[in-house]
Short mmCIF file of C-alpha atoms in Angstrom, two decimals:
data_model
loop_
_atom_site.label_atom_id
_atom_site.label_comp_id
_atom_site.label_asym_id
_atom_site.label_seq_id
_atom_site.Cartn_x
_atom_site.Cartn_y
_atom_site.Cartn_z
CA MET A 289 0.00 0.00 0.00
CA PRO A 290 1.61 3.26 -1.10
CA ALA A 291 2.37 5.77 1.62
CA ILE A 292 0.22 8.86 1.68
CA SER A 293 2.39 11.87 1.42
CA ALA A 294 1.28 15.10 2.98
CA SER A 295 0.44 17.77 0.43
CA PRO A 296 2.64 20.85 0.60
CA ILE A 297 1.17 23.95 2.16
CA THR A 298 0.99 26.69 -0.42
CA ASP A 299 0.78 30.47 0.13
CA THR A 300 -2.80 30.48 -1.09
CA GLU A 301 -3.83 28.19 1.74
CA THR A 302 -2.10 30.18 4.47
CA PRO A 303 -4.54 32.60 6.04
CA LYS A 304 -3.24 36.10 5.78
CA PRO A 305 -3.72 38.43 8.68
CA GLN A 306 -6.24 41.04 7.76
CA LYS A 307 -5.14 44.59 8.01
CA ARG A 308 -7.10 46.60 10.48
CA GLU A 309 -8.63 49.68 8.98
CA SER A 310 -7.51 52.95 10.43
CA PHE A 311 -9.92 55.18 12.31
CA LEU A 312 -10.10 57.64 9.40
CA ALA A 313 -10.92 54.79 6.96
CA ARG A 314 -13.77 53.59 9.19
CA LYS A 315 -15.04 57.12 9.84
CA PRO A 316 -15.13 59.01 6.52
CA TRP A 317 -16.85 61.99 8.13
CA ALA A 318 -13.90 62.36 10.53
CA ALA A 319 -11.46 62.26 7.61
CA TYR A 320 -13.56 64.85 5.81
CA LEU A 321 -13.64 67.20 8.82
CA LEU A 322 -9.89 66.74 9.33
CA ARG A 323 -9.23 67.52 5.68
CA ARG A 324 -11.59 70.49 5.77
CA GLY A 325 -9.86 71.84 8.88
CA GLY A 326 -6.55 71.52 7.05
CA TYR A 327 -7.91 73.58 4.16
CA PHE A 328 -8.96 76.26 6.64
CA VAL A 329 -5.48 76.42 8.20
CA VAL A 330 -3.75 76.56 4.79
CA SER A 331 -6.17 79.23 3.54
CA MET A 332 -5.55 81.35 6.63
CA PHE A 333 -1.79 81.02 6.14
CA VAL A 334 -2.06 82.16 2.51
CA LEU A 335 -4.43 85.00 3.42
CA ILE A 336 -2.14 86.35 6.15
CA THR A 337 1.03 86.01 4.06
CA VAL A 338 -0.45 87.64 0.93
CA THR A 339 -1.97 90.47 2.98
CA PHE A 340 1.35 91.17 4.69
CA LEU A 341 3.25 91.20 1.38
CA LEU A 342 0.67 93.47 -0.27
CA MET A 343 1.04 95.98 2.55
CA GLN A 344 4.79 96.02 1.86
CA LEU A 345 4.22 96.79 -1.82
CA ILE A 346 1.85 99.73 -1.32
CA PRO A 347 3.71 103.01 -1.96
CA GLY A 348 4.04 105.56 0.83
CA ASP A 349 5.92 105.93 4.09
CA PRO A 350 3.82 105.03 7.14
CA ALA A 351 6.48 106.54 9.42
CA ARG A 352 6.18 109.90 7.65
CA VAL A 353 2.37 109.75 7.87
CA SER A 354 2.50 108.89 11.56
CA ALA A 355 5.10 111.56 12.44
CA GLY A 356 3.36 114.27 10.41
CA GLU A 357 4.14 116.01 7.17
CA ASN A 358 6.14 118.76 8.90
CA ALA A 359 8.18 116.42 11.12
CA SER A 360 11.96 116.54 10.93
CA PRO A 361 13.93 113.64 9.40
CA GLU A 362 15.13 112.69 12.87
CA ALA A 363 11.55 112.50 14.17
CA VAL A 364 10.48 110.40 11.17
CA GLU A 365 13.38 108.00 11.70
CA ALA A 366 12.59 107.74 15.40
CA ARG A 367 8.97 106.92 14.56
CA ARG A 368 10.13 104.31 12.02
CA VAL A 369 12.21 102.59 14.69
CA GLU A 370 9.29 102.82 17.12
CA LEU A 371 6.96 101.10 14.61
CA GLY A 372 9.57 98.45 13.78
CA LEU A 373 9.73 99.47 10.12
CA ASP A 374 13.53 99.75 10.15
CA ARG A 375 13.90 95.97 10.48
CA PRO A 376 14.20 93.60 7.48
CA VAL A 377 10.92 92.48 5.91
CA ILE A 378 11.43 88.85 6.93
CA VAL A 379 11.90 89.91 10.56
CA GLN A 380 8.73 92.01 10.37
CA TYR A 381 6.90 89.01 8.87
CA PHE A 382 7.77 86.66 11.72
CA SER A 383 7.14 89.42 14.23
CA PHE A 384 3.67 89.83 12.70
CA TRP A 385 2.96 86.11 13.11
CA LYS A 386 4.12 86.29 16.71
CA GLY A 387 1.76 89.21 17.26
CA LEU A 388 -1.16 87.23 15.80
CA PHE A 389 -0.65 84.45 18.31
CA THR A 390 -0.13 86.80 21.24
CA GLY A 391 -2.92 89.24 20.33
CA ASP A 392 -0.50 92.10 19.65
CA LEU A 393 -1.23 93.36 16.12
CA GLY A 394 0.70 96.58 16.51
CA GLU A 395 -0.40 100.16 16.87
CA SER A 396 -2.67 102.21 14.66
CA ILE A 397 -0.60 104.86 12.92
CA SER A 398 -3.37 107.46 12.90
CA SER A 399 -4.98 107.01 16.34
CA ARG A 400 -1.98 105.37 18.08
CA MET A 401 -4.39 102.89 19.66
CA PRO A 402 -3.63 99.15 19.72
CA VAL A 403 -5.05 97.61 16.55
CA ILE A 404 -6.66 94.77 18.48
CA ASP A 405 -8.60 97.33 20.57
CA VAL A 406 -9.94 99.07 17.45
CA ILE A 407 -11.13 95.77 16.00
CA MET A 408 -12.72 94.64 19.26
CA GLN A 409 -14.61 97.93 19.53
CA ARG A 410 -15.89 98.02 15.94
CA ALA A 411 -16.28 94.36 14.97
CA PRO A 412 -19.48 93.67 16.99
CA ALA A 413 -21.40 96.32 15.02
CA THR A 414 -20.27 94.82 11.70
CA LEU A 415 -21.03 91.25 12.74
CA GLU A 416 -24.49 92.23 13.99
CA ILE A 417 -25.75 93.49 10.64
CA ALA A 418 -23.83 90.78 8.74
CA TRP A 419 -25.32 87.86 10.68
CA SER A 420 -28.78 89.47 10.66
CA ALA A 421 -28.63 89.91 6.88
CA VAL A 422 -27.41 86.34 6.39
CA ALA A 423 -30.23 84.91 8.52
CA ILE A 424 -32.91 87.00 6.79
CA ALA A 425 -31.61 86.22 3.30
CA LEU A 426 -31.61 82.46 3.99
CA PHE A 427 -35.05 82.53 5.64
CA VAL A 428 -36.63 84.52 2.81
CA ALA A 429 -34.91 82.42 0.15
CA VAL A 430 -36.04 79.08 1.58
CA CYS A 431 -39.63 80.22 2.22
CA LEU A 432 -40.20 81.94 -1.14
CA GLY A 433 -38.14 79.52 -3.23
CA LEU A 434 -39.92 76.51 -1.80
CA THR A 435 -43.33 78.13 -2.22
CA PHE A 436 -42.83 79.19 -5.83
CA GLY A 437 -41.21 75.86 -6.64
CA ALA A 438 -44.30 74.05 -5.35
CA LEU A 439 -46.60 76.39 -7.29
CA THR A 440 -44.84 76.14 -10.65
CA HIS A 441 -43.44 72.59 -10.83
CA GLY A 442 -44.59 70.47 -13.75
CA GLU A 443 -44.86 73.62 -15.93
CA ARG A 444 -47.93 74.74 -14.04
CA ARG A 445 -48.91 78.41 -13.74
CA PRO A 446 -46.65 79.80 -16.51
CA GLY A 447 -47.69 83.35 -15.62
CA VAL A 448 -46.43 82.97 -12.05
CA ASP A 449 -43.25 81.36 -13.38
CA ALA A 450 -42.54 84.26 -15.74
CA GLY A 451 -43.35 86.88 -13.10
CA PHE A 452 -41.12 85.20 -10.50
CA ASN A 453 -38.17 84.97 -12.87
CA SER A 454 -38.51 88.57 -14.03
CA VAL A 455 -38.90 90.15 -10.59
CA THR A 456 -36.15 88.15 -8.87
CA ALA A 457 -33.75 88.67 -11.78
CA VAL A 458 -34.12 92.45 -11.47
CA LEU A 459 -33.91 92.46 -7.66
CA ALA A 460 -30.81 90.24 -7.66
CA LEU A 461 -28.96 92.76 -9.84
CA ILE A 462 -29.52 95.71 -7.47
CA PRO A 463 -26.19 96.42 -5.69
CA GLU A 464 -25.97 97.21 -1.99
CA PHE A 465 -25.27 100.92 -2.42
CA LEU A 466 -28.29 101.45 -4.72
CA ALA A 467 -30.57 99.46 -2.42
CA GLY A 468 -29.34 101.52 0.53
CA ILE A 469 -29.95 104.84 -1.23
CA LEU A 470 -33.47 103.81 -2.32
CA LEU A 471 -34.35 102.63 1.19
CA VAL A 472 -33.09 105.87 2.72
CA TYR A 473 -35.05 107.95 0.20
CA PHE A 474 -38.39 106.16 0.70
CA PHE A 475 -38.40 105.10 4.37
CA ALA A 476 -36.23 107.76 6.01
CA VAL A 477 -36.60 110.91 3.89
CA THR A 478 -40.04 110.60 2.21
CA LEU A 479 -42.05 108.63 4.79
CA ASP A 480 -39.91 109.50 7.85
CA LEU A 481 -40.55 106.06 9.35
CA LEU A 482 -37.02 104.87 10.14
CA PRO A 483 -33.74 106.52 11.20
CA VAL A 484 -31.35 107.26 8.39
CA ALA A 485 -28.09 106.64 10.27
CA GLY A 486 -26.56 105.51 13.54
CA ARG A 487 -26.78 102.43 15.75
CA GLU A 488 -29.26 102.98 18.51
CA ASP A 489 -32.47 100.99 18.92
CA PHE A 490 -34.04 98.15 16.91
CA THR A 491 -35.36 100.45 14.19
CA SER A 492 -31.84 101.61 13.28
CA TYR A 493 -30.97 98.05 12.18
CA ILE A 494 -33.83 97.65 9.69
CA LEU A 495 -32.54 99.72 6.77
CA PRO A 496 -28.86 98.60 6.76
CA VAL A 497 -29.77 94.93 7.22
CA THR A 498 -32.39 95.15 4.45
CA ALA A 499 -29.95 96.87 2.09
CA LEU A 500 -27.37 94.15 2.74
CA ALA A 501 -29.79 91.22 2.37
CA PHE A 502 -31.81 92.58 -0.56
CA GLY A 503 -29.86 91.33 -3.59
CA PRO A 504 -28.51 88.07 -2.07
CA ALA A 505 -32.00 87.09 -0.90
CA ALA A 506 -33.37 87.47 -4.43
CA GLY A 507 -30.50 85.47 -5.94
CA LEU A 508 -30.75 82.69 -3.36
CA THR A 509 -34.53 82.51 -3.85
CA ARG A 510 -33.99 81.72 -7.53
CA ILE A 511 -31.49 79.00 -6.58
CA VAL A 512 -33.80 77.46 -3.97
CA ARG A 513 -36.69 77.39 -6.44
CA ALA A 514 -34.52 75.72 -9.10
CA GLU A 515 -33.35 73.12 -6.55
CA THR A 516 -36.96 72.53 -5.49
CA LEU A 517 -38.01 71.84 -9.08
CA THR A 518 -35.09 69.40 -9.45
CA VAL A 519 -35.99 67.50 -6.29
CA LEU A 520 -39.69 67.31 -7.23
CA GLN A 521 -38.72 65.53 -10.47
CA GLN A 522 -36.83 62.73 -8.70
CA ASP A 523 -38.19 59.18 -8.75
CA TYR A 524 -38.44 58.88 -4.98
CA VAL A 525 -40.70 61.92 -4.89
CA ARG A 526 -42.92 60.44 -7.62
CA THR A 527 -43.05 57.18 -5.68
CA ALA A 528 -44.07 59.02 -2.54
CA ARG A 529 -46.81 60.83 -4.48
CA ALA A 530 -48.03 57.51 -5.91
CA ARG A 531 -48.31 56.19 -2.33
CA ARG A 532 -50.54 59.17 -1.54
CA MET A 533 -48.14 60.71 0.93
CA SER A 534 -49.53 63.97 2.26
CA PRO A 535 -47.96 67.14 0.77
CA VAL A 536 -46.79 68.36 4.17
CA ARG A 537 -44.98 65.09 4.92
CA LEU A 538 -43.64 64.89 1.36
CA TYR A 539 -42.00 68.33 1.59
CA ARG A 540 -40.81 67.79 5.17
CA LYS A 541 -39.33 64.33 4.61
CA HIS A 542 -38.05 64.39 1.02
CA VAL A 543 -37.89 67.90 -0.42
CA LEU A 544 -36.61 70.09 2.43
CA PRO A 545 -33.63 67.90 3.53
CA ASN A 546 -32.33 67.59 -0.05
CA LEU A 547 -33.01 71.27 -0.61
CA LEU A 548 -31.05 72.44 2.44
CA THR A 549 -27.84 70.65 1.51
CA SER A 550 -27.71 72.22 -1.95
CA THR A 551 -28.79 75.62 -0.65
CA LEU A 552 -26.17 75.70 2.09
CA THR A 553 -23.45 74.70 -0.37
CA ILE A 554 -24.28 77.57 -2.71
CA SER A 555 -24.97 80.00 0.13
CA GLY A 556 -21.38 79.71 1.34
CA MET A 557 -20.21 81.54 -1.78
CA ALA A 558 -22.94 84.17 -1.59
CA LEU A 559 -22.46 84.90 2.10
CA GLY A 560 -18.83 85.89 1.57
CA GLY A 561 -20.02 88.66 -0.73
CA MET A 562 -22.50 89.80 1.89
CA ILE A 563 -19.76 90.13 4.50
CA ALA A 564 -17.70 92.23 2.08
CA GLY A 565 -20.79 94.33 1.29
CA THR A 566 -20.89 95.62 4.87
CA VAL A 567 -18.10 98.06 3.95
CA ILE A 568 -20.42 99.89 1.52
CA VAL A 569 -23.58 99.67 3.63
CA GLU A 570 -21.83 100.98 6.74
CA GLY A 571 -20.68 104.01 4.78
CA ILE A 572 -24.23 104.82 3.59
CA PHE A 573 -25.85 104.49 7.03
CA ALA A 574 -22.93 105.86 9.11
CA TRP A 575 -22.82 102.51 10.86
CA PRO A 576 -20.05 102.40 13.52
CA GLY A 577 -18.45 99.19 12.28
CA LEU A 578 -15.21 98.21 10.60
CA GLY A 579 -16.33 99.38 7.14
CA GLY A 580 -15.83 103.07 7.93
CA VAL A 581 -12.55 102.34 9.72
CA ILE A 582 -11.01 100.52 6.78
CA VAL A 583 -11.90 103.35 4.38
CA GLN A 584 -10.30 105.93 6.69
CA SER A 585 -7.28 103.65 7.23
CA ILE A 586 -6.65 103.28 3.50
CA GLN A 587 -6.90 107.04 3.00
CA GLY A 588 -4.55 107.67 5.95
CA LYS A 589 -2.07 104.91 4.97
CA ASP A 590 -2.66 103.23 8.33
CA TYR A 591 -1.20 99.94 7.13
CA PRO A 592 -1.23 97.97 10.42
CA LEU A 593 -4.95 98.63 10.80
CA VAL A 594 -5.71 97.91 7.13
CA GLN A 595 -3.97 94.53 7.12
CA ALA A 596 -5.58 93.51 10.43
CA ILE A 597 -9.09 94.35 9.16
CA ILE A 598 -8.50 92.54 5.84
CA ILE A 599 -7.38 89.43 7.74
CA PHE A 600 -10.41 89.75 10.01
CA TYR A 601 -12.83 89.88 7.04
CA GLY A 602 -11.08 86.97 5.33
CA ALA A 603 -11.11 84.88 8.51
CA VAL A 604 -14.86 85.47 8.93
CA VAL A 605 -15.57 84.35 5.35
CA LEU A 606 -13.41 81.23 5.70
CA LEU A 607 -15.02 80.44 9.05
CA ILE A 608 -18.51 80.74 7.55
CA ASN A 609 -17.62 78.24 4.83
CA LEU A 610 -16.14 75.88 7.42
CA VAL A 611 -19.31 76.07 9.54
CA ILE A 612 -21.49 75.43 6.48
CA ASP A 613 -19.47 72.33 5.59
CA VAL A 614 -19.88 71.03 9.15
CA LEU A 615 -23.63 71.69 8.98
CA LEU A 616 -23.80 69.73 5.72
CA ILE A 617 -22.22 66.73 7.42
CA LEU A 618 -24.73 66.96 10.26
CA LEU A 619 -27.75 67.37 7.96
CA ASP A 620 -26.94 64.75 5.34
CA PRO A 621 -23.58 62.97 5.83
CA ARG A 622 -23.83 60.72 2.75
CA THR A 623 -24.67 63.51 0.30
CA ALA A 624 -22.09 65.87 1.76
CA LEU A 625 -19.34 63.25 1.54
CA ASP A 626 -20.31 62.42 -2.04
CA LYS A 627 -20.11 66.10 -3.01
CA SER A 628 -16.77 66.51 -1.24
#
């Protein structure tokens, strides 16, 4: 009887240890947030570096402006040393970074106040009208866009469709300064219903916030309506209609969640423009925010204050986009990760 030889063990029969997936591979939302946070840090680094270099390229002598036109050369040089402008640019650059981390952004050339104090005094007024305008624009856009989308989907009511497109297209093109002037003329000068300038009680907020939210609200309303029409044409919505789902439940369960993700994504780009628009609106309504300060700083060559305010505005815009991306993950993780 022949001996039975043992068959050789091949590599294919040897069980291979399975590699354990990393935490980021098992949690794609965590990888997305980590990557998004990295983009924020890199964007801030680029913003700060470019702003600093641009301030170096602007013609003019801040030391001469600070010391006065009639100051002696010795006084100008002493002021230059005092401001740290006599040091090499690379030394000033690292000193600026150190000041950012320690909260010391230098001294305003015109007022000789610490820059951080000027920003802390003026920024709340700017953020108040900016956040109010953002909230109103989003609320109006979602309400009106959803309503007109429901009224006109399936090519129903062509007259309403044409009227909506015409009116919102015109309103979306009105810039902040023109909206502000028209509001002042009708509600402050002609009707004498609201204050024309200043920051006092609730009524003083109405005109500047409306001027800031006017155009973006019209543009976002058009986007929300278009997204509503797209969602209403999807198969899952038709299936829900065939199952006789009530309209309220249909819009709450299927339309609104899909609508919010797209709207928030597009709103991130529009909201940055609204933050920048505060500079113009504050000038029209004599609003005591950063808009008036940056105009005066540019005219007075107050470079430390100008670069600090530019970085502040840029940081706010980048932070808004970061918050929106986090909200998208919370509202609809799968869709947000697919879009990312």
